[in-house]
Amino acid sequence: MNLELNRPARAGLVAGVSESIAEDLAQRGLSVQPNALEPEVAHALRSEVTALDDGWFRQAGVGRLKDHHLNRFNRTDSVCWMDGRTDPSAQWIALADQLRLDLNRQLFLGLFSYESHYARYLPGDFYKRHVDAFRGQANRVVSTVLYLNPGWTPEDGGELVIYESAADQTGLRVTPAFGTLVCFLSEEFPHEVLPAQRTRYSIAGWYRLNQTSMDVLDPPR
Ligand code: OGA
Ligand code: MN
């Protein structure tokens, strides 16, 4: 019996995308994939996030658990965590899980869980240079960002700038264009979001290792 037949086809990822992400991560720790999703899935996510009213968004914070705090100097965006309770968010979570399995199979990363949120940057919003995980803590291993902005132009700003190292001051600029999926090793790449001139939507997410130990149940936010 061929169990492959029972699996939904790539769960919304375009064929070959997982493989090229895995290759890029192995070679340089970073991958930028334009048009990574089946258009219907990307459009459903875009429709959902643009229909969310203010009450669904929370001002984003920095740090985890006890360290979590609001810091309007570092970031001014608002977020809404994905919980899989609507069709688009369930599709997103299925897609992220497919990618997790594909990366584990190809890179032996042992990725265990995934957490993600919609992010909304209103005009003027930004997220200053930061890293998503700190060395030694091994909490977040691979960061992902999917962009949901059709017709984004250079005048709209809001680029993601990814730096190769702590010393890199130039960085690689990524346009937050509809359907572009960025993946990078969370500890390795400082990055920032430049101020956007119009409302900018993304889904930021992180694959994590299993941190469960005797008395701590993973994963808390
Ligand atoms: C983040 C982040 C980048 C983006 O939320 O940690 O870096 O382009 N987001 O939205
Ligand atoms: Mn980040």
Coordinates of C-alpha atoms and ligand atoms in Angstrom, one line a residue:
M1 CA 0.0 0.0 0.0
N2 CA 1.3 3.4 -0.8
L3 CA 0.6 5.7 2.1
E4 CA 1.9 8.7 0.2
L5 CA -1.4 8.6 -1.7
N6 CA -3.4 9.4 1.4
R7 CA -1.5 12.6 2.1
P8 CA -3.0 15.9 0.9
A9 CA -0.7 17.2 -1.9
R10 CA 2.0 19.2 -0.1
A11 CA -0.7 20.8 2.1
G12 CA -0.7 24.1 0.2
L13 CA 3.1 24.4 -0.5
V14 CA 4.0 24.6 -4.2
A15 CA 5.9 21.4 -5.3
G16 CA 9.6 21.6 -4.8
V17 CA 9.5 24.5 -2.3
S18 CA 10.4 22.4 0.8
E19 CA 13.3 20.8 -1.1
S20 CA 14.8 24.2 -2.1
I21 CA 14.3 25.6 1.4
A22 CA 16.1 22.6 2.9
E23 CA 19.0 23.1 0.3
D24 CA 19.3 26.8 1.1
L25 CA 19.2 26.3 4.8
A26 CA 22.0 23.6 4.5
Q27 CA 24.1 25.9 2.3
R28 CA 23.6 29.3 3.9
G29 CA 21.1 29.1 6.7
L30 CA 18.7 31.3 4.8
S31 CA 16.1 30.9 2.1
V32 CA 13.8 33.4 0.2
Q33 CA 11.0 31.7 -1.8
P34 CA 8.7 33.9 -4.0
N35 CA 5.3 32.3 -4.6
A36 CA 5.9 29.5 -2.2
L37 CA 2.2 28.8 -1.5
E38 CA -0.7 27.6 -3.6
P39 CA -2.4 30.9 -4.5
E40 CA -5.8 29.8 -2.9
V41 CA -4.2 29.2 0.4
A42 CA -2.3 32.5 0.4
H43 CA -5.5 34.4 -0.7
A44 CA -7.5 32.8 2.1
L45 CA -4.9 33.9 4.7
R46 CA -4.8 37.4 3.2
S47 CA -8.6 37.6 3.4
E48 CA -8.7 36.4 7.0
V49 CA -6.0 38.8 8.3
T50 CA -7.4 41.9 6.5
A51 CA -10.9 41.1 7.9
L52 CA -9.7 41.0 11.5
D53 CA -10.7 44.1 13.4
D54 CA -8.5 45.9 16.0
G55 CA -9.8 43.7 18.8
W56 CA -8.1 40.7 17.4
F57 CA -4.6 42.3 17.5
R58 CA -2.4 42.8 20.5
Q59 CA 0.5 45.1 20.6
A60 CA 3.6 42.9 20.1
G61 CA 6.1 42.4 22.9
V62 CA 9.6 41.2 23.2
G63 CA 11.0 38.2 25.2
R64 CA 9.2 35.1 26.4
L65 CA 7.3 34.2 29.5
K66 CA 8.6 36.2 32.5
D67 CA 10.8 38.2 30.3
H68 CA 7.9 39.2 28.0
H69 CA 7.3 42.9 27.9
L70 CA 6.0 45.7 25.6
N71 CA 8.8 47.8 24.1
R72 CA 7.6 50.5 21.8
F73 CA 11.1 51.5 21.1
N74 CA 12.0 48.1 19.5
R75 CA 8.8 47.3 17.8
T76 CA 5.4 48.9 17.1
D77 CA 3.5 46.1 15.2
S78 CA 0.5 44.2 16.5
V79 CA 0.0 40.5 16.4
C80 CA -2.7 37.8 16.4
W81 CA -1.6 34.3 17.3
M82 CA -2.7 31.5 14.9
D83 CA -4.8 28.9 16.6
G84 CA -6.1 26.6 13.8
R85 CA -9.7 27.4 14.7
T86 CA -10.6 28.9 11.3
D87 CA -10.1 27.2 7.9
P88 CA -7.3 29.5 6.8
S89 CA -5.4 29.2 10.0
A90 CA -5.9 25.4 10.0
Q91 CA -4.5 25.3 6.5
W92 CA -1.5 27.4 7.6
I93 CA -0.8 25.1 10.5
A94 CA -1.0 22.0 8.2
L95 CA 1.3 23.6 5.7
A96 CA 3.8 24.5 8.4
D97 CA 3.7 21.0 9.8
Q98 CA 4.3 19.6 6.3
L99 CA 7.4 21.8 6.0
R100 CA 8.5 20.8 9.5
L101 CA 8.4 17.1 8.5
D102 CA 10.1 17.8 5.1
L103 CA 12.9 19.8 6.8
N104 CA 13.4 17.1 9.5
R105 CA 13.6 14.4 6.8
Q106 CA 16.1 16.3 4.7
L107 CA 18.2 18.1 7.4
F108 CA 17.7 15.9 10.6
L109 CA 16.8 19.1 12.5
G110 CA 14.5 17.4 15.0
L111 CA 12.0 20.3 14.8
F112 CA 9.2 19.5 17.2
S113 CA 6.7 22.3 17.4
Y114 CA 5.7 25.5 15.6
E115 CA 4.2 28.7 16.8
S116 CA 3.1 31.6 14.6
H117 CA 1.1 34.8 14.5
Y118 CA -0.3 37.2 12.0
A119 CA 1.5 40.6 12.3
R120 CA 0.1 43.9 11.2
Y121 CA 2.4 46.9 10.6
L122 CA 0.4 50.1 10.2
P123 CA 2.1 53.0 8.3
G124 CA 5.1 54.0 10.3
D125 CA 5.4 50.7 12.2
F126 CA 8.8 49.0 12.5
Y127 CA 10.7 46.2 14.3
K128 CA 14.3 47.2 15.0
R129 CA 17.3 44.9 14.5
H130 CA 17.0 41.8 16.7
V131 CA 17.6 38.0 16.7
D132 CA 14.7 35.6 17.3
A133 CA 16.7 33.2 19.5
F134 CA 19.6 33.4 21.8
R135 CA 22.5 31.0 21.5
G136 CA 22.5 28.2 24.0
Q137 CA 18.8 28.5 24.7
A138 CA 17.9 26.4 21.6
N139 CA 14.3 27.5 21.8
R140 CA 13.7 28.8 18.4
V141 CA 15.6 27.0 15.7
V142 CA 14.1 28.1 12.3
S143 CA 12.2 31.3 11.8
T144 CA 9.7 31.7 9.0
V145 CA 7.9 34.8 7.6
L146 CA 5.2 34.7 5.0
Y147 CA 4.1 37.9 3.3
L148 CA 0.5 38.7 2.4
N149 CA 0.8 42.0 0.5
P150 CA -0.3 42.1 -3.2
G151 CA 1.1 44.9 -5.3
W152 CA 3.8 46.0 -2.9
T153 CA 6.1 48.7 -4.4
P154 CA 9.6 50.0 -3.4
E155 CA 7.9 53.2 -2.2
D156 CA 5.8 51.2 0.3
G157 CA 9.0 50.5 2.3
G158 CA 8.6 47.9 5.0
E159 CA 11.4 45.6 3.8
L160 CA 12.8 42.9 5.9
V161 CA 16.6 43.4 6.2
I162 CA 18.5 40.2 7.0
Y163 CA 22.1 40.6 8.2
E164 CA 24.6 37.8 7.6
S165 CA 26.3 38.3 11.0
A166 CA 26.5 40.7 13.9
A167 CA 29.1 42.7 12.0
D168 CA 27.1 43.0 8.8
Q169 CA 25.7 46.5 8.4
T170 CA 24.4 46.2 4.8
G171 CA 22.1 43.1 4.9
L172 CA 19.9 41.5 2.3
R173 CA 16.6 43.4 1.6
V174 CA 13.5 41.3 1.1
T175 CA 10.3 42.9 -0.3
P176 CA 7.3 41.7 1.7
A177 CA 5.5 40.7 -1.5
F178 CA 2.4 38.5 -1.5
G179 CA 3.4 34.8 -1.3
T180 CA 7.1 35.2 -0.5
L181 CA 8.2 32.9 2.3
V182 CA 11.5 33.5 4.1
C183 CA 13.1 30.9 6.3
F184 CA 16.3 31.3 8.3
L185 CA 18.2 29.8 11.3
S186 CA 16.9 31.8 14.3
E187 CA 20.2 32.2 16.1
E188 CA 22.3 33.2 13.1
F189 CA 20.7 36.1 11.4
P190 CA 19.9 39.5 13.0
H191 CA 17.1 41.2 11.1
E192 CA 14.8 44.2 11.1
V193 CA 11.6 45.5 9.6
L194 CA 12.0 49.0 8.1
P195 CA 9.0 51.4 8.6
A196 CA 6.2 50.6 6.2
Q197 CA 4.3 53.3 4.3
R198 CA 1.2 51.3 4.1
T199 CA -0.4 48.5 6.1
R200 CA 1.8 45.4 5.9
Y201 CA 0.7 41.9 6.7
S202 CA 2.8 38.9 7.5
I203 CA 2.8 35.6 9.3
A204 CA 5.9 35.2 11.5
G205 CA 6.5 31.7 12.9
W206 CA 9.2 29.6 14.7
Y207 CA 10.0 26.0 14.7
R208 CA 11.3 24.8 18.1
L209 CA 12.9 21.7 19.6
N210 CA 11.1 19.7 22.2
Q211 CA 12.0 21.4 25.5
T212 CA 9.8 19.2 27.7
S213 CA 11.6 18.2 30.8
M214 CA 10.5 16.6 34.1
D215 CA 8.3 19.5 35.3
V216 CA 8.1 21.9 32.4
L217 CA 5.5 21.3 29.7
D218 CA 6.4 22.7 26.3
P219 CA 5.5 24.9 24.5
P220 CA 4.3 27.9 26.5
R221 CA 4.3 31.3 24.9
Ligands
OGA1 C1 9.5 38.9 13.9 C2 10.0 39.4 12.6 C3 9.7 40.0 10.3 C4 8.7 40.4 9.3 O1 8.3 38.9 14.1 O2 10.3 38.4 14.7 O3 11.2 39.5 12.5 O4 9.1 40.7 8.2 N1 9.2 39.6 11.6 O5 7.5 40.5 9.6
MN2 MN 12.3 38.4 14.1

